[in-house]
Tab-separated table of C-alpha atoms and ligand atoms in Angstrom:
chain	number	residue	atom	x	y	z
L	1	UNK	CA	258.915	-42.003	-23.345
L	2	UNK	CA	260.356	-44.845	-21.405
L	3	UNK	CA	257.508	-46.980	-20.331
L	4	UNK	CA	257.360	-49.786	-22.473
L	5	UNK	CA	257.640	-52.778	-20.567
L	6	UNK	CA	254.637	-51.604	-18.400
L	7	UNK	CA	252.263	-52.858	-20.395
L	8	UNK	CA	253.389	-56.894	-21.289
L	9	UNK	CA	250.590	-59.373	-21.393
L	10	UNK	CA	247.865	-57.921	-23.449
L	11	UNK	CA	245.155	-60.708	-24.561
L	12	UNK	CA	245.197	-60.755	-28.149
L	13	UNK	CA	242.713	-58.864	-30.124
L	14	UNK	CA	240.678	-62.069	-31.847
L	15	UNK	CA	240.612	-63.789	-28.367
L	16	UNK	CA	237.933	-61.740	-27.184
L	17	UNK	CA	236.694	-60.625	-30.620
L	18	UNK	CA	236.146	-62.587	-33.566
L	19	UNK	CA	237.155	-60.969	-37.079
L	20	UNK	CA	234.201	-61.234	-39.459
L	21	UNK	CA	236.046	-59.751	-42.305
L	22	UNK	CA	239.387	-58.179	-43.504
L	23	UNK	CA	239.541	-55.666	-41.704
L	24	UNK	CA	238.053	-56.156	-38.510
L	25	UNK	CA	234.981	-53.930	-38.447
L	26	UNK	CA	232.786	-52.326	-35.252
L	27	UNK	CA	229.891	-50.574	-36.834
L	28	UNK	CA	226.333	-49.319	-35.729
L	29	UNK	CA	224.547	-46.038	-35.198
L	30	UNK	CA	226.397	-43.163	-33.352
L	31	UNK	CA	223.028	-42.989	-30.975
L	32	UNK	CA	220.844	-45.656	-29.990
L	33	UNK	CA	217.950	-43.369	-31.539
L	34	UNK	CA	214.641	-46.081	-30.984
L	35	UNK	CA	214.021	-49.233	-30.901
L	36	UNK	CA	213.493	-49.210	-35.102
L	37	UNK	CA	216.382	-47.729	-35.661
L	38	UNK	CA	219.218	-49.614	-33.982
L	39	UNK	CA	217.512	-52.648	-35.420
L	40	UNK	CA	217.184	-51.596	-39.052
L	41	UNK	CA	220.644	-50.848	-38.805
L	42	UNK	CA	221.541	-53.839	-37.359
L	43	UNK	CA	219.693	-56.187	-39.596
L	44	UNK	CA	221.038	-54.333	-42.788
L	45	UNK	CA	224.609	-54.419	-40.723
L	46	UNK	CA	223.836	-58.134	-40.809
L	47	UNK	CA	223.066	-58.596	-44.576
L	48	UNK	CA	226.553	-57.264	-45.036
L	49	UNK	CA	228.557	-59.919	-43.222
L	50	UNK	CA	231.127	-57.179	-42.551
L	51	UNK	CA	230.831	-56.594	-39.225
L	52	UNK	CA	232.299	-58.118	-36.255
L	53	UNK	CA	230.566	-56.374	-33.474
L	54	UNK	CA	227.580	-53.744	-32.721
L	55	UNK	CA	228.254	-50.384	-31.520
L	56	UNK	CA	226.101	-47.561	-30.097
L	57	UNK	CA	226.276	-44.988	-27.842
L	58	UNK	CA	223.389	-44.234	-25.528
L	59	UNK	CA	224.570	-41.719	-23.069
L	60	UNK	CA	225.793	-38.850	-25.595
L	61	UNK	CA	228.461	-36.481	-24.426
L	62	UNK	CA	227.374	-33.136	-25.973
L	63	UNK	CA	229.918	-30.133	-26.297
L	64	UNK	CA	226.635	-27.695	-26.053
L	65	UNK	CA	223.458	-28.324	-23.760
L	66	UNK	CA	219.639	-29.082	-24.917
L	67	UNK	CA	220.771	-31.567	-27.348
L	68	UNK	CA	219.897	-35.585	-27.897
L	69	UNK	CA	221.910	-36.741	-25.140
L	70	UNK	CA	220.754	-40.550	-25.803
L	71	UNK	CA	217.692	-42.612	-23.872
L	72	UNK	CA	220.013	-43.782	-21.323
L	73	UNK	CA	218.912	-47.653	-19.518
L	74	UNK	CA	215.937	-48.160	-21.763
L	75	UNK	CA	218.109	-48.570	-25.048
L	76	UNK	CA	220.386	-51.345	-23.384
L	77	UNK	CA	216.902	-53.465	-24.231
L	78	UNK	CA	216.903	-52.475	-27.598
L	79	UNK	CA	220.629	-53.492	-28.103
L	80	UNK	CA	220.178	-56.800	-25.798
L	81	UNK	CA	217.484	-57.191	-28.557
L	82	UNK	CA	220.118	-56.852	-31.518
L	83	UNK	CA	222.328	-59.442	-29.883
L	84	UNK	CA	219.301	-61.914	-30.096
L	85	UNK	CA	218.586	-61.267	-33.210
L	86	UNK	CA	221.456	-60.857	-35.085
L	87	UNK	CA	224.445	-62.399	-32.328
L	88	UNK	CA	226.737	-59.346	-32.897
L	89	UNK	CA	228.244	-58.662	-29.715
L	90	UNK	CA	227.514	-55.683	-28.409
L	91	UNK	CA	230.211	-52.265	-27.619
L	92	UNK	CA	228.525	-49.220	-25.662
L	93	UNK	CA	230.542	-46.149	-24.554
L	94	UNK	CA	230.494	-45.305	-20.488
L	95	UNK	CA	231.755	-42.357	-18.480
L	96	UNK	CA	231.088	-43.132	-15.248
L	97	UNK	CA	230.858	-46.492	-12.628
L	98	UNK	CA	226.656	-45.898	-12.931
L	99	UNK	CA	227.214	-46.684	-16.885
L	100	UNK	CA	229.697	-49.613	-16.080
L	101	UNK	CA	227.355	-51.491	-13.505
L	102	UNK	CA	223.871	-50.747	-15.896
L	103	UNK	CA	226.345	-52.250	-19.064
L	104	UNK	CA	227.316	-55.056	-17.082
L	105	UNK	CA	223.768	-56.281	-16.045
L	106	UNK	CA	222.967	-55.552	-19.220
L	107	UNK	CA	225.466	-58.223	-20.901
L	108	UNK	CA	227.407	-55.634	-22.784
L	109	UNK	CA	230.377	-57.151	-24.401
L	110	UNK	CA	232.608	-54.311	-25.163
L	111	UNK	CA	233.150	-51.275	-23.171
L	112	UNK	CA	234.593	-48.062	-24.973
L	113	UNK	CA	235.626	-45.032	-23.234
L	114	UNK	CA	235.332	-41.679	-25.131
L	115	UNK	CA	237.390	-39.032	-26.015
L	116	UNK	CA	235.992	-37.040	-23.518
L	117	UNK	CA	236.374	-39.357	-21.029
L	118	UNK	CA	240.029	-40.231	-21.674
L	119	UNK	CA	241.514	-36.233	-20.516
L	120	UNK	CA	240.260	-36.525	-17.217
L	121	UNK	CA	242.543	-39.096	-14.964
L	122	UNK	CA	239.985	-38.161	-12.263
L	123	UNK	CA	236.789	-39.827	-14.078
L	124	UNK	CA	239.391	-42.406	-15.746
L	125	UNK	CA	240.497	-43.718	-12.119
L	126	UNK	CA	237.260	-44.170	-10.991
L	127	UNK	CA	236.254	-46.336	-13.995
L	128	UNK	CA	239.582	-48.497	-13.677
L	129	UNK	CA	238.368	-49.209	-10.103
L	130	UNK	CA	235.320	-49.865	-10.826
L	131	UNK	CA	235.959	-52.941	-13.152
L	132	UNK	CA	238.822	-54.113	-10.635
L	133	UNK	CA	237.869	-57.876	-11.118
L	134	UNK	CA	235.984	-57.803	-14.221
L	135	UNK	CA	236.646	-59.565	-17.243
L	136	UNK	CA	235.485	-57.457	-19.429
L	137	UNK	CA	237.402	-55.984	-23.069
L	138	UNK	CA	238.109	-52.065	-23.289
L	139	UNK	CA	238.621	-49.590	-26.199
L	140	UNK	CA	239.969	-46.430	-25.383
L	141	UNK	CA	239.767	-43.437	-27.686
L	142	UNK	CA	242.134	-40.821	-27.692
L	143	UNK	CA	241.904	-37.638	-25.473
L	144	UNK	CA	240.505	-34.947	-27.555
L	145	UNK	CA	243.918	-33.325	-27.421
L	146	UNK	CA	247.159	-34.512	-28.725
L	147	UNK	CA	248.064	-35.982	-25.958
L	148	UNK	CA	250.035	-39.133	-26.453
L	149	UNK	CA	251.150	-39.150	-22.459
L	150	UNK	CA	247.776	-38.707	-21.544
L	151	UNK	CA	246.153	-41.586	-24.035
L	152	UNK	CA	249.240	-43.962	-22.459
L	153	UNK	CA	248.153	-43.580	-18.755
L	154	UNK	CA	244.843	-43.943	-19.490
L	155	UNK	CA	246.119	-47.842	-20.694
L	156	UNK	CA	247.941	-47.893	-17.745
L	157	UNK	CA	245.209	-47.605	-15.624
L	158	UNK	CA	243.308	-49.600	-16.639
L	159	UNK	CA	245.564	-52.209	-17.305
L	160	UNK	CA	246.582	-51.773	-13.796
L	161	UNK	CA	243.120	-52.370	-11.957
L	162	UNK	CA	243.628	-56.017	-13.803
L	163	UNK	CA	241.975	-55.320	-17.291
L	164	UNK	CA	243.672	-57.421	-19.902
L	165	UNK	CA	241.429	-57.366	-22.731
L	166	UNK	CA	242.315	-53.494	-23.961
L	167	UNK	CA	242.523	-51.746	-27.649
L	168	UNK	CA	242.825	-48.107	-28.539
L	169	UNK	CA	240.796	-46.564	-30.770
L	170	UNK	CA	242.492	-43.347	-32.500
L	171	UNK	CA	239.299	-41.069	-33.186
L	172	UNK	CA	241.701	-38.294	-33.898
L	173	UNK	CA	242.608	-35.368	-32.160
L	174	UNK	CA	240.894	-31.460	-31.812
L	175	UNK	CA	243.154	-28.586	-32.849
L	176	UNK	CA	242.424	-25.054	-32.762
L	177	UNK	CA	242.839	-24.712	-36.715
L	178	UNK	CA	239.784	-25.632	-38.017
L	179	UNK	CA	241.307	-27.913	-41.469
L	180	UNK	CA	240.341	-30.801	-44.107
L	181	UNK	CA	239.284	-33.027	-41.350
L	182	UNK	CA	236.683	-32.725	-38.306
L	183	UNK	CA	239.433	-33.880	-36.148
L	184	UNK	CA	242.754	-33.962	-37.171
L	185	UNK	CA	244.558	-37.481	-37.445
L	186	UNK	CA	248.199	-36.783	-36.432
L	187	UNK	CA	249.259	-40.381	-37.745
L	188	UNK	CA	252.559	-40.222	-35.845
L	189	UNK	CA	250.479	-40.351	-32.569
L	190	UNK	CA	248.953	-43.787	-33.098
L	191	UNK	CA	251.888	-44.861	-34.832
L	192	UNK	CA	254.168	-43.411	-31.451
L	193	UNK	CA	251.472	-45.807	-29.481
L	194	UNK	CA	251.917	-48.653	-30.855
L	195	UNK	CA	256.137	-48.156	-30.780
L	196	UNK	CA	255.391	-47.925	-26.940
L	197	UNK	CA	252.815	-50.446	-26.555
L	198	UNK	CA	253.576	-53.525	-29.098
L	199	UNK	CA	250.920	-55.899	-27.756
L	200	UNK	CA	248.204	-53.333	-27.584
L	201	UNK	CA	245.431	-53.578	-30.956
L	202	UNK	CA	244.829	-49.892	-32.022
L	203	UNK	CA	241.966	-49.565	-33.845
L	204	UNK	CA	240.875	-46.615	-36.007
L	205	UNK	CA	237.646	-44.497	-36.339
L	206	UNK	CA	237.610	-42.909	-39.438
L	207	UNK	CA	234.231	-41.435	-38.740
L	208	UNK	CA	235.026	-38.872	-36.111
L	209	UNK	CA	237.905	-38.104	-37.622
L	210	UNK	CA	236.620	-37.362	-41.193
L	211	UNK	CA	233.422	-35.770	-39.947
L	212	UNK	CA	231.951	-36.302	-43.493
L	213	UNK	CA	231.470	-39.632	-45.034
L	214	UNK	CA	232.969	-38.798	-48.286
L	215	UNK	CA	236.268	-38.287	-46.486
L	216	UNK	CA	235.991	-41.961	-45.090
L	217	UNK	CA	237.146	-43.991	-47.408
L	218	UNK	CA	240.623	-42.002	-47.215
L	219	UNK	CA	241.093	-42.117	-43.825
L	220	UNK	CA	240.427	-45.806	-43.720
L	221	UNK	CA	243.043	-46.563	-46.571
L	222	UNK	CA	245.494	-44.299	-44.904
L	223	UNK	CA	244.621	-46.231	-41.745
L	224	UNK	CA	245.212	-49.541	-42.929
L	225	UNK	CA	248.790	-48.746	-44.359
L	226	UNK	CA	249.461	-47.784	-40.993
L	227	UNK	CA	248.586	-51.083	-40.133
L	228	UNK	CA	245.753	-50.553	-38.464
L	229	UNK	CA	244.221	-53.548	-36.301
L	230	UNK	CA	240.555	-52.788	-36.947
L	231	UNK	CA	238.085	-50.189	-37.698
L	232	UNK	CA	234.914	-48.658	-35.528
L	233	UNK	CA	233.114	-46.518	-38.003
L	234	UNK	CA	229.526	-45.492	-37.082
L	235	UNK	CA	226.791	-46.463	-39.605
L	236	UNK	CA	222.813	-45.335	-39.607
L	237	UNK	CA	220.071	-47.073	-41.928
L	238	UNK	CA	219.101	-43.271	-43.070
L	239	UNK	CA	222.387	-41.319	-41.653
L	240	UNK	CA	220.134	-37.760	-42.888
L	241	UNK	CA	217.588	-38.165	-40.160
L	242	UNK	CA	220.419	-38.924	-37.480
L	243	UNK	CA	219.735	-37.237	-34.744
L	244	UNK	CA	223.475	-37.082	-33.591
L	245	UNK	CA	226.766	-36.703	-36.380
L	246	UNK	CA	224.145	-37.083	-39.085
L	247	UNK	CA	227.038	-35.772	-41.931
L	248	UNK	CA	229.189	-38.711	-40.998
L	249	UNK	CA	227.441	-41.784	-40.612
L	250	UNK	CA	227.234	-44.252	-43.415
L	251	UNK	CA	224.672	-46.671	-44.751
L	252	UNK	CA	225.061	-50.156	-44.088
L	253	UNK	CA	225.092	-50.528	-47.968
L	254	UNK	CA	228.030	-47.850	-48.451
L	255	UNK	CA	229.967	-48.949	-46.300
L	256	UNK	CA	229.928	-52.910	-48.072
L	257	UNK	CA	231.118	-50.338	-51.475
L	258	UNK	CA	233.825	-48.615	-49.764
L	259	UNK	CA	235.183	-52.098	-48.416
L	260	UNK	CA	235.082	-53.087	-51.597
L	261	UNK	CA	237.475	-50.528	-52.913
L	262	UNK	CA	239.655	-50.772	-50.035
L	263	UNK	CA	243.937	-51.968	-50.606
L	264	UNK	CA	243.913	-54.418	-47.601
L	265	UNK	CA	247.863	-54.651	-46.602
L	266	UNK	CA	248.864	-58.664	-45.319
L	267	UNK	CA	248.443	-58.429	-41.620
L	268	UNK	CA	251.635	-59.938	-39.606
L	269	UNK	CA	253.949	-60.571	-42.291
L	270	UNK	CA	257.284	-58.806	-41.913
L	271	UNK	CA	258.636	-59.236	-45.268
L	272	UNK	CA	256.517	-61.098	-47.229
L	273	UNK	CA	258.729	-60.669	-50.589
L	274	UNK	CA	262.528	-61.195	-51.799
L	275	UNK	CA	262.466	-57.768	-53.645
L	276	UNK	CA	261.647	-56.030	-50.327
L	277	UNK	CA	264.891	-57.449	-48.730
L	278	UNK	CA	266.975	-56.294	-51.462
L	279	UNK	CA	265.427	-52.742	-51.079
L	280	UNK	CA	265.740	-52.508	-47.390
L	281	UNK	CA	269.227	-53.554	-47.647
L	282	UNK	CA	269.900	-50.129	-49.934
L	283	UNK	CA	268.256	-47.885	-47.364
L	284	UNK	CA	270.244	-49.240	-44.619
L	285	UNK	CA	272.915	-48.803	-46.581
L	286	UNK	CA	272.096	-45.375	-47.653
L	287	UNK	CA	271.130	-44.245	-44.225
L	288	UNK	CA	274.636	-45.291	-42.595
L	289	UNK	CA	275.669	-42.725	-45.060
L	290	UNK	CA	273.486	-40.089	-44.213
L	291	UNK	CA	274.247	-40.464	-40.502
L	292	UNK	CA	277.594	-40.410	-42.045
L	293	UNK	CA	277.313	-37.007	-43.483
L	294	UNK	CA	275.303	-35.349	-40.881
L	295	UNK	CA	278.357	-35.926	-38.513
L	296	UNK	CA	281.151	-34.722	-41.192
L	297	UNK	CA	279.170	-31.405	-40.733
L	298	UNK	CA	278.097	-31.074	-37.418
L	299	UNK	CA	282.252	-31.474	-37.584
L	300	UNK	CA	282.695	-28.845	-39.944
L	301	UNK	CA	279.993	-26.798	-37.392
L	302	UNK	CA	282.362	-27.255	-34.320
L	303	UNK	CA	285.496	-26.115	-36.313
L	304	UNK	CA	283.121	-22.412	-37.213
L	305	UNK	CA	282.455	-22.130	-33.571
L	306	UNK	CA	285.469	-21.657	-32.679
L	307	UNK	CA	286.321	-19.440	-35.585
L	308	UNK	CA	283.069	-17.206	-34.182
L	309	UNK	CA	284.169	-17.609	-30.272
L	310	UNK	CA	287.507	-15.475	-32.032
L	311	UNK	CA	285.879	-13.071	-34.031
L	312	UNK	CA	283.318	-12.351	-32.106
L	313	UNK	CA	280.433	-13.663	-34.265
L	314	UNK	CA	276.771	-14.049	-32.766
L	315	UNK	CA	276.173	-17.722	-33.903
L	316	UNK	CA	272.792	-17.149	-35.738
L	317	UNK	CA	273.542	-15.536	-39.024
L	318	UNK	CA	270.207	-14.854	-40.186
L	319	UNK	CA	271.539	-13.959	-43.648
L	320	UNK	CA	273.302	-16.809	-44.085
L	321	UNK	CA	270.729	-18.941	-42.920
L	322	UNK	CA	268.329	-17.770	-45.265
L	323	UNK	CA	270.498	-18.571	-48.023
L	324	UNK	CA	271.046	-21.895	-46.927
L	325	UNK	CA	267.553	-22.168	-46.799
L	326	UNK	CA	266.858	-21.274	-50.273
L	327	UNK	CA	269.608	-22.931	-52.257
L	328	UNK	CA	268.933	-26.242	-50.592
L	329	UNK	CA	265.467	-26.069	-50.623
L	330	UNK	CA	265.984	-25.253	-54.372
L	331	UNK	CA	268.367	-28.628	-54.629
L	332	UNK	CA	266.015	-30.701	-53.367
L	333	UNK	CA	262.834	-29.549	-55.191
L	334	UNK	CA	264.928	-30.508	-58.376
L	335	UNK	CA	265.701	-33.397	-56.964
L	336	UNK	CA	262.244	-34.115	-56.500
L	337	UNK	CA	261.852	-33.649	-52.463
L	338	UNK	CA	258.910	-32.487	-50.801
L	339	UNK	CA	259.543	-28.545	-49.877
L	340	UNK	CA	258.002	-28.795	-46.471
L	341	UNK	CA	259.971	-31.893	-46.005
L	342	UNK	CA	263.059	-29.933	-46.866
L	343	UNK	CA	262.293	-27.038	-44.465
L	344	UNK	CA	261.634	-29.373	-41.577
L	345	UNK	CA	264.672	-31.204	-42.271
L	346	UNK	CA	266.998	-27.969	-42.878
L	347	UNK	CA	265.413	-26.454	-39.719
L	348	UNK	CA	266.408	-29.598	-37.422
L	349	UNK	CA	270.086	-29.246	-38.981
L	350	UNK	CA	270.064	-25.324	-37.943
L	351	UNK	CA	268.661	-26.047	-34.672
L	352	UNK	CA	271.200	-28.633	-33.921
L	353	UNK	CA	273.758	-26.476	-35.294
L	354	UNK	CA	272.738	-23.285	-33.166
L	355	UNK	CA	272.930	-25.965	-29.838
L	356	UNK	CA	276.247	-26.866	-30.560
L	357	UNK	CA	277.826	-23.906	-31.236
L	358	UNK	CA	276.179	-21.910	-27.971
L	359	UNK	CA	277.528	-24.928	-26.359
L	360	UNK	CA	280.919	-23.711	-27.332
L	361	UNK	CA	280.888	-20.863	-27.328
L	362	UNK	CA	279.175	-20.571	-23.895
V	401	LIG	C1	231.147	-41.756	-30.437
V	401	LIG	O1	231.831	-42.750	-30.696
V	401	LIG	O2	229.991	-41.593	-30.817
V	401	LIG	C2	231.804	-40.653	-29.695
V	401	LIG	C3	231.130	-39.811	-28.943
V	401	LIG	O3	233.112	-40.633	-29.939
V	401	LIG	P1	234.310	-39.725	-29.344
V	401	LIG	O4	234.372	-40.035	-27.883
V	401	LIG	O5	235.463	-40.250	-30.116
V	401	LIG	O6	233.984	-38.298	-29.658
V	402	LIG	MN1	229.490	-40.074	-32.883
């Protein structure tokens, strides 16, 4: 993907949001539920002191019908309420230009668009244009697919109707194979995002990508070492009696615990210690020489095909590639290598092999 310079003059993150802890945290119910309930949770959000800024949804995108699908208008009152009360600023997801204008009149600080929102360039375009001119921050989550194209032009869009104040928020991504996770995270995406995009915060939500609070705290850590910009994980004051992603919401109180726990990486520094230098000087120094021997036999790969072109030889030689595949992958376990690692690896090399000698040969 070439398209970096597209996106140049982000606002910073803590211009339009102010970090009440490390990390920055966006927490509150998935649903705006009732008036009680998005104020229990905010005053107990509150007594924490974690949390930078309130979030809720309260128009619920449901995969199936006849579900909660949140109280719509009425709960922007009860949030407007939380803002009094406790000054968190307030972050509400919207799918349509109806959603933008009743957030807008409604003082919402933050708008978020969802995962479902984000695959559809049709519904994306028409939000982009509908906050031509407004100075107001977005989040956007991930598609629901793995996408990374996709998640990138829906940034662009909305950078391009004039929005300035923009994050991503990886929520991870829906695969077939049902694993671990309730969404997988395929960490190279974000990390592939924020390659493309340097000025662009990327936030994480562990919550619908672990699906579970006990898988939180994981995802999180994981997060952070990925140097993660800030967190939106959704909390409930009784998370059993939510009426929407009840399994992974998390108590006000638990989530102040898991904080606690948490190995918080320096943000900013690029090489905070002497010892790291030294270090990084012997990788560079042993990846010039792995470059080095990759190209001694993708050599040695040339000279064999012209030895097949002569004899005749189809250039995959199953048997011998099977063998390779084993005695290496034997090397490297003893040497203490990961075995899928080593198959990935040992596949790219055959791949690359098989290219070069077709080209030949051909
Ligand atoms: C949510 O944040 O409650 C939500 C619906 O998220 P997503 O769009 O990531 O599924
Ligand atoms: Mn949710």
């Amino acid at each position: 993907m070439e398209r970096t310079s597209d996106i140049f003059d982000i606002t910073p993150l803590d211009n339009w949001l102010q970090a009440k802890s490390e990390p920055l945290i966006i927490s509150g119910p998935c649903s705006a539920e009732s008036r009680e309930q998005v104020m229990t949770t905010a005053a107990r959000l509150h007594e924490t002191g974690l949390v930078s800024a309130f979030r809720s949804g309260i128009w619920k995108p449901r995969t199936r019908p006849n579900g909660f699908e949140g109280h719509g208008e009425i709960a922007l009152q009860w949030l407007t309420e939380v803002k009094e009360t406790y000054g968190f600023p307030l972050a509400v997801e919207v799918a349509t230009p109806k959603h933008v204008e009743a957030c807008l009149k409604a003082g919402i600080d933050i708008l978020w668009i969802g995962a479902r929102t984000s695959v559809n360039p049709f519904s994306i375009q028409e939000l982009a244009q509908a906050l031509r001119g407004v100075d107001v921050p977005v989040m956007i989550k991930n598609p629901l697919n793995p996408d990374l194209s996709l998640w990138m032009g829906v940034i662009e869009r909305f950078y391009m109707s004039g929005i300035k104040k923009l994050a991503a928020v990886h929520r991870g991504f829906n695969t077939y194979e049902k694993s671990h996770y309730r969404n997988e995270p395929l960490w190279d995406i974000p990390v592939k995002l924020k390659s493309n995009f340097p000025q662009l915060p990327v936030l994480c939500d562990p919550s619908h990508i672990a699906g579970k609070r006990s898988l939180l705290f994981e995802v999180i850590q994981q997060a952070l070492l990925l140097d993660a910009d800030g967190f939106m994980i959704e909390s409930h004051y009784d998370p059993g009696v939510a009426l929407t992603d009840a399994a992974q919401q998390v108590t006000p109180s638990d989530l102040s615990k898991l904080v606690e726990k948490l190995k918080i990486p320096v943000k900013g520094e690029e090489n905070p210690c002497k010892e790291m230098e030294i270090l990084r000087n012997r990788v560079d120094e042993l990846d010039k020489m792995l470059i080095h021997i990759l190209s001694q036999r993708m050599g040695v790969v040339d000279e064999m095909a012209h030895v097949k072109k002569e004899c005749r030889m189809a250039v995959l030689q199953i048997k011998r590639w099977k063998t390779i595949m084993e005695t290496r992958t034997g090397y490297g376990l003893e040497k203490g290598l990961n075995k899928e690692f080593l198959e990935n690896l040992l596949d790219l090399i055959h791949q690359e092999s098989i290219r070069i000698q077709s080209k030949i040969i051909t």
